[in-house]
């Protein structure tokens, strides 16, 4: 089966860190750019980050650019999102998805994504 599975979410205090993982199966992950996007209750979907298929290009939204880092290990079929200095406004369900390439909104060309992992930043 072709799927992406996110993991690594949880409850953290403001200023804390989490590392999210996105594992692909049923397809060759290194053929695709992989993006992270998030959605908080009552808010629109927001692109967070995107990494090219080879890993030589990465992009970030302005809200996370100084705090988050995206990376990939194609041998493990995995993309990571390291999140540091977390803020309450980062609270959301985080999803990863595949695209032919990173689009303007990161997620706008996705044809597959996972069920998400919940990140809650609260004291």
N, C-alpha and C. Protein backbone atom coordinates (compact mmCIF):
# COMPACT_ATOMS: atom_id res chain seq x y z
N UNK A 1 0.84 -1.19 0.00
CA UNK A 1 0.00 0.00 0.00
C UNK A 1 0.88 1.25 0.00
N UNK A 2 0.45 2.23 -0.74
CA UNK A 2 1.16 3.50 -0.82
C UNK A 2 0.66 4.39 0.32
N UNK A 3 1.57 4.80 1.18
CA UNK A 3 1.15 5.64 2.29
C UNK A 3 2.32 6.40 2.88
N UNK A 4 1.97 7.44 3.63
CA UNK A 4 2.89 8.20 4.45
C UNK A 4 2.36 8.18 5.88
N UNK A 5 3.26 7.99 6.83
CA UNK A 5 2.87 7.92 8.23
C UNK A 5 3.73 8.88 9.04
N UNK A 6 3.07 9.81 9.73
CA UNK A 6 3.74 10.77 10.58
C UNK A 6 3.80 10.25 12.01
N UNK A 7 4.84 10.64 12.73
CA UNK A 7 4.96 10.30 14.13
C UNK A 7 5.82 11.34 14.82
N UNK A 8 5.84 11.31 16.14
CA UNK A 8 6.71 12.18 16.92
C UNK A 8 6.03 13.34 17.61
N UNK A 9 4.75 13.52 17.37
CA UNK A 9 4.03 14.60 18.03
C UNK A 9 3.81 14.31 19.50
N UNK A 10 3.33 15.32 20.20
CA UNK A 10 3.07 15.18 21.62
C UNK A 10 2.85 16.51 22.27
N UNK A 11 2.86 16.50 23.59
CA UNK A 11 2.68 17.71 24.39
C UNK A 11 4.04 18.19 24.88
N UNK A 12 4.35 19.44 24.58
CA UNK A 12 5.61 20.04 25.02
C UNK A 12 5.34 21.43 25.58
N UNK A 13 6.25 21.89 26.42
CA UNK A 13 6.16 23.24 26.97
C UNK A 13 6.70 24.26 25.98
N UNK A 14 6.23 25.50 26.08
CA UNK A 14 6.82 26.55 25.24
C UNK A 14 8.34 26.60 25.40
N UNK A 15 9.02 26.74 24.28
CA UNK A 15 10.47 26.72 24.28
C UNK A 15 11.08 25.34 24.09
N UNK A 16 10.25 24.32 24.14
CA UNK A 16 10.72 22.95 23.98
C UNK A 16 10.91 22.56 22.54
N UNK A 17 11.29 21.30 22.33
CA UNK A 17 11.59 20.79 21.00
C UNK A 17 10.91 19.45 20.76
N UNK A 18 10.63 19.19 19.50
CA UNK A 18 10.14 17.91 19.04
C UNK A 18 10.76 17.61 17.68
N UNK A 19 10.91 16.33 17.38
CA UNK A 19 11.31 15.92 16.04
C UNK A 19 10.22 15.02 15.47
N UNK A 20 9.63 15.47 14.38
CA UNK A 20 8.62 14.69 13.69
C UNK A 20 9.27 13.84 12.61
N UNK A 21 8.70 12.68 12.38
CA UNK A 21 9.16 11.79 11.33
C UNK A 21 8.03 11.50 10.36
N UNK A 22 8.40 11.32 9.11
CA UNK A 22 7.46 10.98 8.04
C UNK A 22 8.06 9.82 7.27
N UNK A 23 7.43 8.67 7.36
CA UNK A 23 7.94 7.45 6.73
C UNK A 23 7.04 7.06 5.56
N UNK A 24 7.64 6.89 4.41
CA UNK A 24 6.90 6.47 3.23
C UNK A 24 7.02 4.97 3.01
N UNK A 25 5.99 4.39 2.44
CA UNK A 25 6.02 2.98 2.08
C UNK A 25 5.21 2.77 0.81
N UNK A 26 5.56 1.74 0.06
CA UNK A 26 4.86 1.42 -1.16
C UNK A 26 5.27 2.25 -2.36
N UNK A 27 6.25 3.12 -2.21
CA UNK A 27 6.76 3.93 -3.31
C UNK A 27 8.17 4.37 -2.98
N UNK A 28 8.86 4.90 -3.96
CA UNK A 28 10.23 5.36 -3.78
C UNK A 28 10.21 6.81 -3.33
N UNK A 29 10.53 7.02 -2.08
CA UNK A 29 10.41 8.36 -1.50
C UNK A 29 11.31 9.37 -2.19
N UNK A 30 12.48 8.96 -2.64
CA UNK A 30 13.42 9.93 -3.22
C UNK A 30 13.03 10.40 -4.61
N UNK A 31 11.90 9.95 -5.13
CA UNK A 31 11.36 10.49 -6.37
C UNK A 31 10.51 11.73 -6.13
N UNK A 32 10.29 12.10 -4.88
CA UNK A 32 9.35 13.15 -4.55
C UNK A 32 9.93 14.19 -3.61
N UNK A 33 9.50 15.42 -3.81
CA UNK A 33 9.65 16.42 -2.76
C UNK A 33 8.66 16.09 -1.65
N UNK A 34 9.06 16.35 -0.43
CA UNK A 34 8.20 16.09 0.72
C UNK A 34 7.99 17.39 1.48
N UNK A 35 6.76 17.68 1.79
CA UNK A 35 6.41 18.90 2.51
C UNK A 35 5.70 18.57 3.81
N UNK A 36 5.85 19.47 4.75
CA UNK A 36 5.07 19.46 5.98
C UNK A 36 4.09 20.62 5.94
N UNK A 37 2.86 20.35 6.32
CA UNK A 37 1.90 21.41 6.53
C UNK A 37 1.15 21.13 7.81
N UNK A 38 0.45 22.13 8.29
CA UNK A 38 -0.24 21.98 9.56
C UNK A 38 -1.60 22.65 9.50
N UNK A 39 -2.46 22.21 10.40
CA UNK A 39 -3.78 22.80 10.49
C UNK A 39 -4.23 22.80 11.95
N UNK A 40 -4.53 23.98 12.44
CA UNK A 40 -5.05 24.15 13.79
C UNK A 40 -6.57 24.25 13.72
N UNK A 41 -7.26 23.89 14.80
CA UNK A 41 -8.72 23.97 14.79
C UNK A 41 -9.21 25.37 14.43
N UNK A 42 -10.11 25.44 13.47
CA UNK A 42 -10.69 26.70 13.05
C UNK A 42 -9.81 27.56 12.18
N UNK A 43 -8.64 27.07 11.78
CA UNK A 43 -7.73 27.85 10.96
C UNK A 43 -7.47 27.15 9.62
N UNK A 44 -7.01 27.93 8.66
CA UNK A 44 -6.70 27.40 7.35
C UNK A 44 -5.42 26.57 7.38
N UNK A 45 -5.30 25.68 6.43
CA UNK A 45 -4.09 24.91 6.24
C UNK A 45 -2.91 25.84 6.00
N UNK A 46 -1.77 25.53 6.59
CA UNK A 46 -0.59 26.36 6.47
C UNK A 46 0.61 25.50 6.09
N UNK A 47 1.26 25.84 5.00
CA UNK A 47 2.49 25.18 4.65
C UNK A 47 3.59 25.55 5.62
N UNK A 48 4.39 24.58 6.03
CA UNK A 48 5.44 24.77 7.01
C UNK A 48 6.82 24.70 6.38
N UNK A 49 7.07 23.64 5.64
CA UNK A 49 8.39 23.42 5.07
C UNK A 49 8.30 22.43 3.93
N UNK A 50 9.30 22.45 3.07
CA UNK A 50 9.36 21.51 1.96
C UNK A 50 10.82 21.24 1.63
N UNK A 51 11.11 20.00 1.25
CA UNK A 51 12.46 19.61 0.87
C UNK A 51 12.40 18.90 -0.48
N UNK A 52 13.36 19.22 -1.34
CA UNK A 52 13.39 18.63 -2.67
C UNK A 52 13.70 17.14 -2.60
N UNK A 53 13.47 16.45 -3.70
CA UNK A 53 13.66 15.01 -3.72
C UNK A 53 15.09 14.59 -3.39
N UNK A 54 16.06 15.37 -3.82
CA UNK A 54 17.46 15.06 -3.55
C UNK A 54 17.94 15.59 -2.21
N UNK A 55 17.17 16.48 -1.61
CA UNK A 55 17.56 17.09 -0.35
C UNK A 55 18.43 18.31 -0.48
N UNK A 56 18.68 18.77 -1.70
CA UNK A 56 19.57 19.91 -1.89
C UNK A 56 18.87 21.26 -1.85
N UNK A 57 17.55 21.26 -1.71
CA UNK A 57 16.79 22.50 -1.59
C UNK A 57 15.78 22.34 -0.46
N UNK A 58 15.62 23.36 0.33
CA UNK A 58 14.62 23.35 1.38
C UNK A 58 14.00 24.73 1.52
N UNK A 59 12.77 24.76 1.99
CA UNK A 59 12.01 25.99 2.07
C UNK A 59 11.23 26.00 3.38
N UNK A 60 10.99 27.20 3.90
CA UNK A 60 10.29 27.35 5.17
C UNK A 60 9.33 28.53 5.10
N UNK A 61 8.25 28.41 5.83
CA UNK A 61 7.37 29.55 6.01
C UNK A 61 8.05 30.56 6.92
N UNK A 62 7.65 31.81 6.80
CA UNK A 62 8.28 32.86 7.60
C UNK A 62 8.08 32.66 9.09
N UNK A 63 7.02 32.00 9.48
CA UNK A 63 6.72 31.81 10.89
C UNK A 63 7.62 30.78 11.57
N UNK A 64 8.30 29.94 10.80
CA UNK A 64 9.11 28.88 11.39
C UNK A 64 10.56 28.91 10.94
N UNK A 65 10.93 29.81 10.06
CA UNK A 65 12.22 29.74 9.37
C UNK A 65 13.43 29.74 10.30
N UNK A 66 13.35 30.37 11.43
CA UNK A 66 14.48 30.44 12.37
C UNK A 66 14.44 29.34 13.42
N UNK A 67 13.42 28.51 13.38
CA UNK A 67 13.23 27.54 14.46
C UNK A 67 13.14 26.09 14.00
N UNK A 68 12.68 25.85 12.78
CA UNK A 68 12.47 24.49 12.29
C UNK A 68 13.51 24.13 11.24
N UNK A 69 13.83 22.84 11.15
CA UNK A 69 14.75 22.34 10.14
C UNK A 69 14.19 21.05 9.54
N UNK A 70 14.11 21.02 8.22
CA UNK A 70 13.66 19.83 7.52
C UNK A 70 14.87 19.07 6.97
N UNK A 71 14.81 17.76 6.99
CA UNK A 71 15.88 16.94 6.46
C UNK A 71 15.29 15.62 5.97
N UNK A 72 16.09 14.87 5.21
CA UNK A 72 15.61 13.58 4.75
C UNK A 72 16.74 12.57 4.71
N UNK A 73 16.37 11.32 4.92
CA UNK A 73 17.27 10.20 4.79
C UNK A 73 16.59 9.22 3.84
N UNK A 74 16.94 9.32 2.57
CA UNK A 74 16.25 8.53 1.56
C UNK A 74 16.50 7.03 1.72
N UNK A 75 17.62 6.67 2.31
CA UNK A 75 17.89 5.25 2.56
C UNK A 75 16.91 4.67 3.57
N UNK A 76 16.42 5.51 4.46
CA UNK A 76 15.44 5.09 5.45
C UNK A 76 14.02 5.44 5.03
N UNK A 77 13.86 6.02 3.85
CA UNK A 77 12.55 6.43 3.36
C UNK A 77 11.85 7.36 4.34
N UNK A 78 12.62 8.26 4.93
CA UNK A 78 12.12 9.10 6.02
C UNK A 78 12.50 10.56 5.82
N UNK A 79 11.56 11.44 6.14
CA UNK A 79 11.79 12.87 6.22
C UNK A 79 11.51 13.31 7.64
N UNK A 80 12.33 14.23 8.13
CA UNK A 80 12.22 14.71 9.50
C UNK A 80 11.89 16.20 9.53
N UNK A 81 11.27 16.61 10.60
CA UNK A 81 11.09 18.03 10.87
C UNK A 81 11.50 18.27 12.32
N UNK A 82 12.66 18.88 12.49
CA UNK A 82 13.13 19.24 13.81
C UNK A 82 12.54 20.59 14.18
N UNK A 83 11.82 20.64 15.28
CA UNK A 83 11.13 21.84 15.72
C UNK A 83 11.71 22.28 17.05
N UNK A 84 12.30 23.46 17.07
CA UNK A 84 12.89 24.02 18.27
C UNK A 84 12.17 25.31 18.66
N UNK A 85 12.37 25.73 19.90
CA UNK A 85 11.78 26.97 20.40
C UNK A 85 10.28 27.04 20.10
N UNK A 86 9.60 25.98 20.43
CA UNK A 86 8.19 25.88 20.09
C UNK A 86 7.35 26.91 20.85
N UNK A 87 6.34 27.39 20.16
CA UNK A 87 5.43 28.40 20.69
C UNK A 87 4.01 27.84 20.73
N UNK A 88 3.16 28.39 21.58
CA UNK A 88 1.77 27.92 21.61
C UNK A 88 1.10 27.99 20.24
N UNK A 89 1.44 28.97 19.43
CA UNK A 89 0.83 29.09 18.12
C UNK A 89 1.28 28.02 17.13
N UNK A 90 2.26 27.20 17.51
CA UNK A 90 2.65 26.06 16.70
C UNK A 90 1.72 24.86 16.91
N UNK A 91 0.84 24.96 17.87
CA UNK A 91 -0.10 23.87 18.15
C UNK A 91 -0.97 23.60 16.93
N UNK A 92 -0.95 22.36 16.46
CA UNK A 92 -1.69 21.99 15.27
C UNK A 92 -1.52 20.50 15.02
N UNK A 93 -2.27 19.98 14.07
CA UNK A 93 -2.01 18.67 13.50
C UNK A 93 -1.03 18.86 12.36
N UNK A 94 0.07 18.13 12.39
CA UNK A 94 1.11 18.24 11.38
C UNK A 94 1.03 17.06 10.43
N UNK A 95 1.05 17.36 9.14
CA UNK A 95 0.96 16.36 8.09
C UNK A 95 2.18 16.45 7.18
N UNK A 96 2.59 15.31 6.64
CA UNK A 96 3.56 15.31 5.56
C UNK A 96 2.90 14.80 4.30
N UNK A 97 3.39 15.25 3.16
CA UNK A 97 2.84 14.83 1.89
C UNK A 97 3.89 14.87 0.80
N UNK A 98 3.62 14.15 -0.28
CA UNK A 98 4.56 14.09 -1.39
C UNK A 98 4.08 14.96 -2.56
N UNK A 99 5.04 15.51 -3.30
CA UNK A 99 4.78 16.34 -4.46
C UNK A 99 5.83 16.08 -5.53
N UNK A 100 5.53 16.36 -6.80
CA UNK A 100 6.59 16.27 -7.82
C UNK A 100 7.73 17.23 -7.52
N UNK A 101 7.40 18.38 -6.97
CA UNK A 101 8.38 19.38 -6.56
C UNK A 101 7.71 20.29 -5.55
N UNK A 102 8.52 21.06 -4.83
CA UNK A 102 7.98 22.00 -3.86
C UNK A 102 7.24 23.11 -4.59
N UNK A 103 5.98 23.30 -4.24
CA UNK A 103 5.16 24.32 -4.86
C UNK A 103 5.17 25.62 -4.07
N UNK A 104 4.43 26.59 -4.58
CA UNK A 104 4.40 27.91 -3.96
C UNK A 104 3.92 27.84 -2.52
N UNK A 105 2.93 27.00 -2.27
CA UNK A 105 2.39 26.85 -0.92
C UNK A 105 2.84 25.56 -0.25
N UNK A 106 3.82 24.90 -0.84
CA UNK A 106 4.42 23.65 -0.39
C UNK A 106 3.50 22.45 -0.63
N UNK A 107 2.25 22.57 -0.23
CA UNK A 107 1.32 21.46 -0.29
C UNK A 107 0.43 21.49 -1.53
N UNK A 108 0.55 22.50 -2.36
CA UNK A 108 -0.42 22.72 -3.43
C UNK A 108 -0.34 21.70 -4.56
N UNK A 109 0.71 20.91 -4.64
CA UNK A 109 0.83 19.89 -5.66
C UNK A 109 0.86 18.47 -5.08
N UNK A 110 0.50 18.34 -3.83
CA UNK A 110 0.51 17.02 -3.20
C UNK A 110 -0.56 16.10 -3.76
N UNK A 111 -0.20 14.84 -3.91
CA UNK A 111 -1.19 13.84 -4.29
C UNK A 111 -1.36 12.76 -3.22
N UNK A 112 -0.62 12.87 -2.13
CA UNK A 112 -0.69 11.88 -1.06
C UNK A 112 -0.19 12.51 0.22
N UNK A 113 -0.89 12.27 1.32
CA UNK A 113 -0.42 12.71 2.61
C UNK A 113 -0.92 11.76 3.68
N UNK A 114 -0.40 11.91 4.88
CA UNK A 114 -0.75 11.01 5.95
C UNK A 114 -1.92 11.51 6.78
N UNK A 115 -2.13 10.84 7.88
CA UNK A 115 -3.23 11.18 8.78
C UNK A 115 -2.85 12.21 9.83
N UNK A 116 -1.58 12.53 9.92
CA UNK A 116 -1.13 13.60 10.79
C UNK A 116 -0.69 13.14 12.17
N UNK A 117 0.04 14.01 12.84
CA UNK A 117 0.44 13.80 14.22
C UNK A 117 0.21 15.10 14.97
N UNK A 118 -0.33 15.00 16.17
CA UNK A 118 -0.76 16.17 16.93
C UNK A 118 0.39 16.74 17.73
N UNK A 119 0.60 18.04 17.59
CA UNK A 119 1.59 18.78 18.37
C UNK A 119 0.85 19.81 19.21
N UNK A 120 1.04 19.72 20.51
CA UNK A 120 0.43 20.66 21.43
C UNK A 120 1.52 21.34 22.25
N UNK A 121 1.56 22.66 22.19
CA UNK A 121 2.56 23.43 22.91
C UNK A 121 1.83 24.23 23.99
N UNK A 122 2.04 23.84 25.22
CA UNK A 122 1.31 24.45 26.32
C UNK A 122 2.06 24.22 27.62
N UNK A 123 1.93 25.18 28.53
CA UNK A 123 2.51 25.02 29.85
C UNK A 123 1.59 24.26 30.79
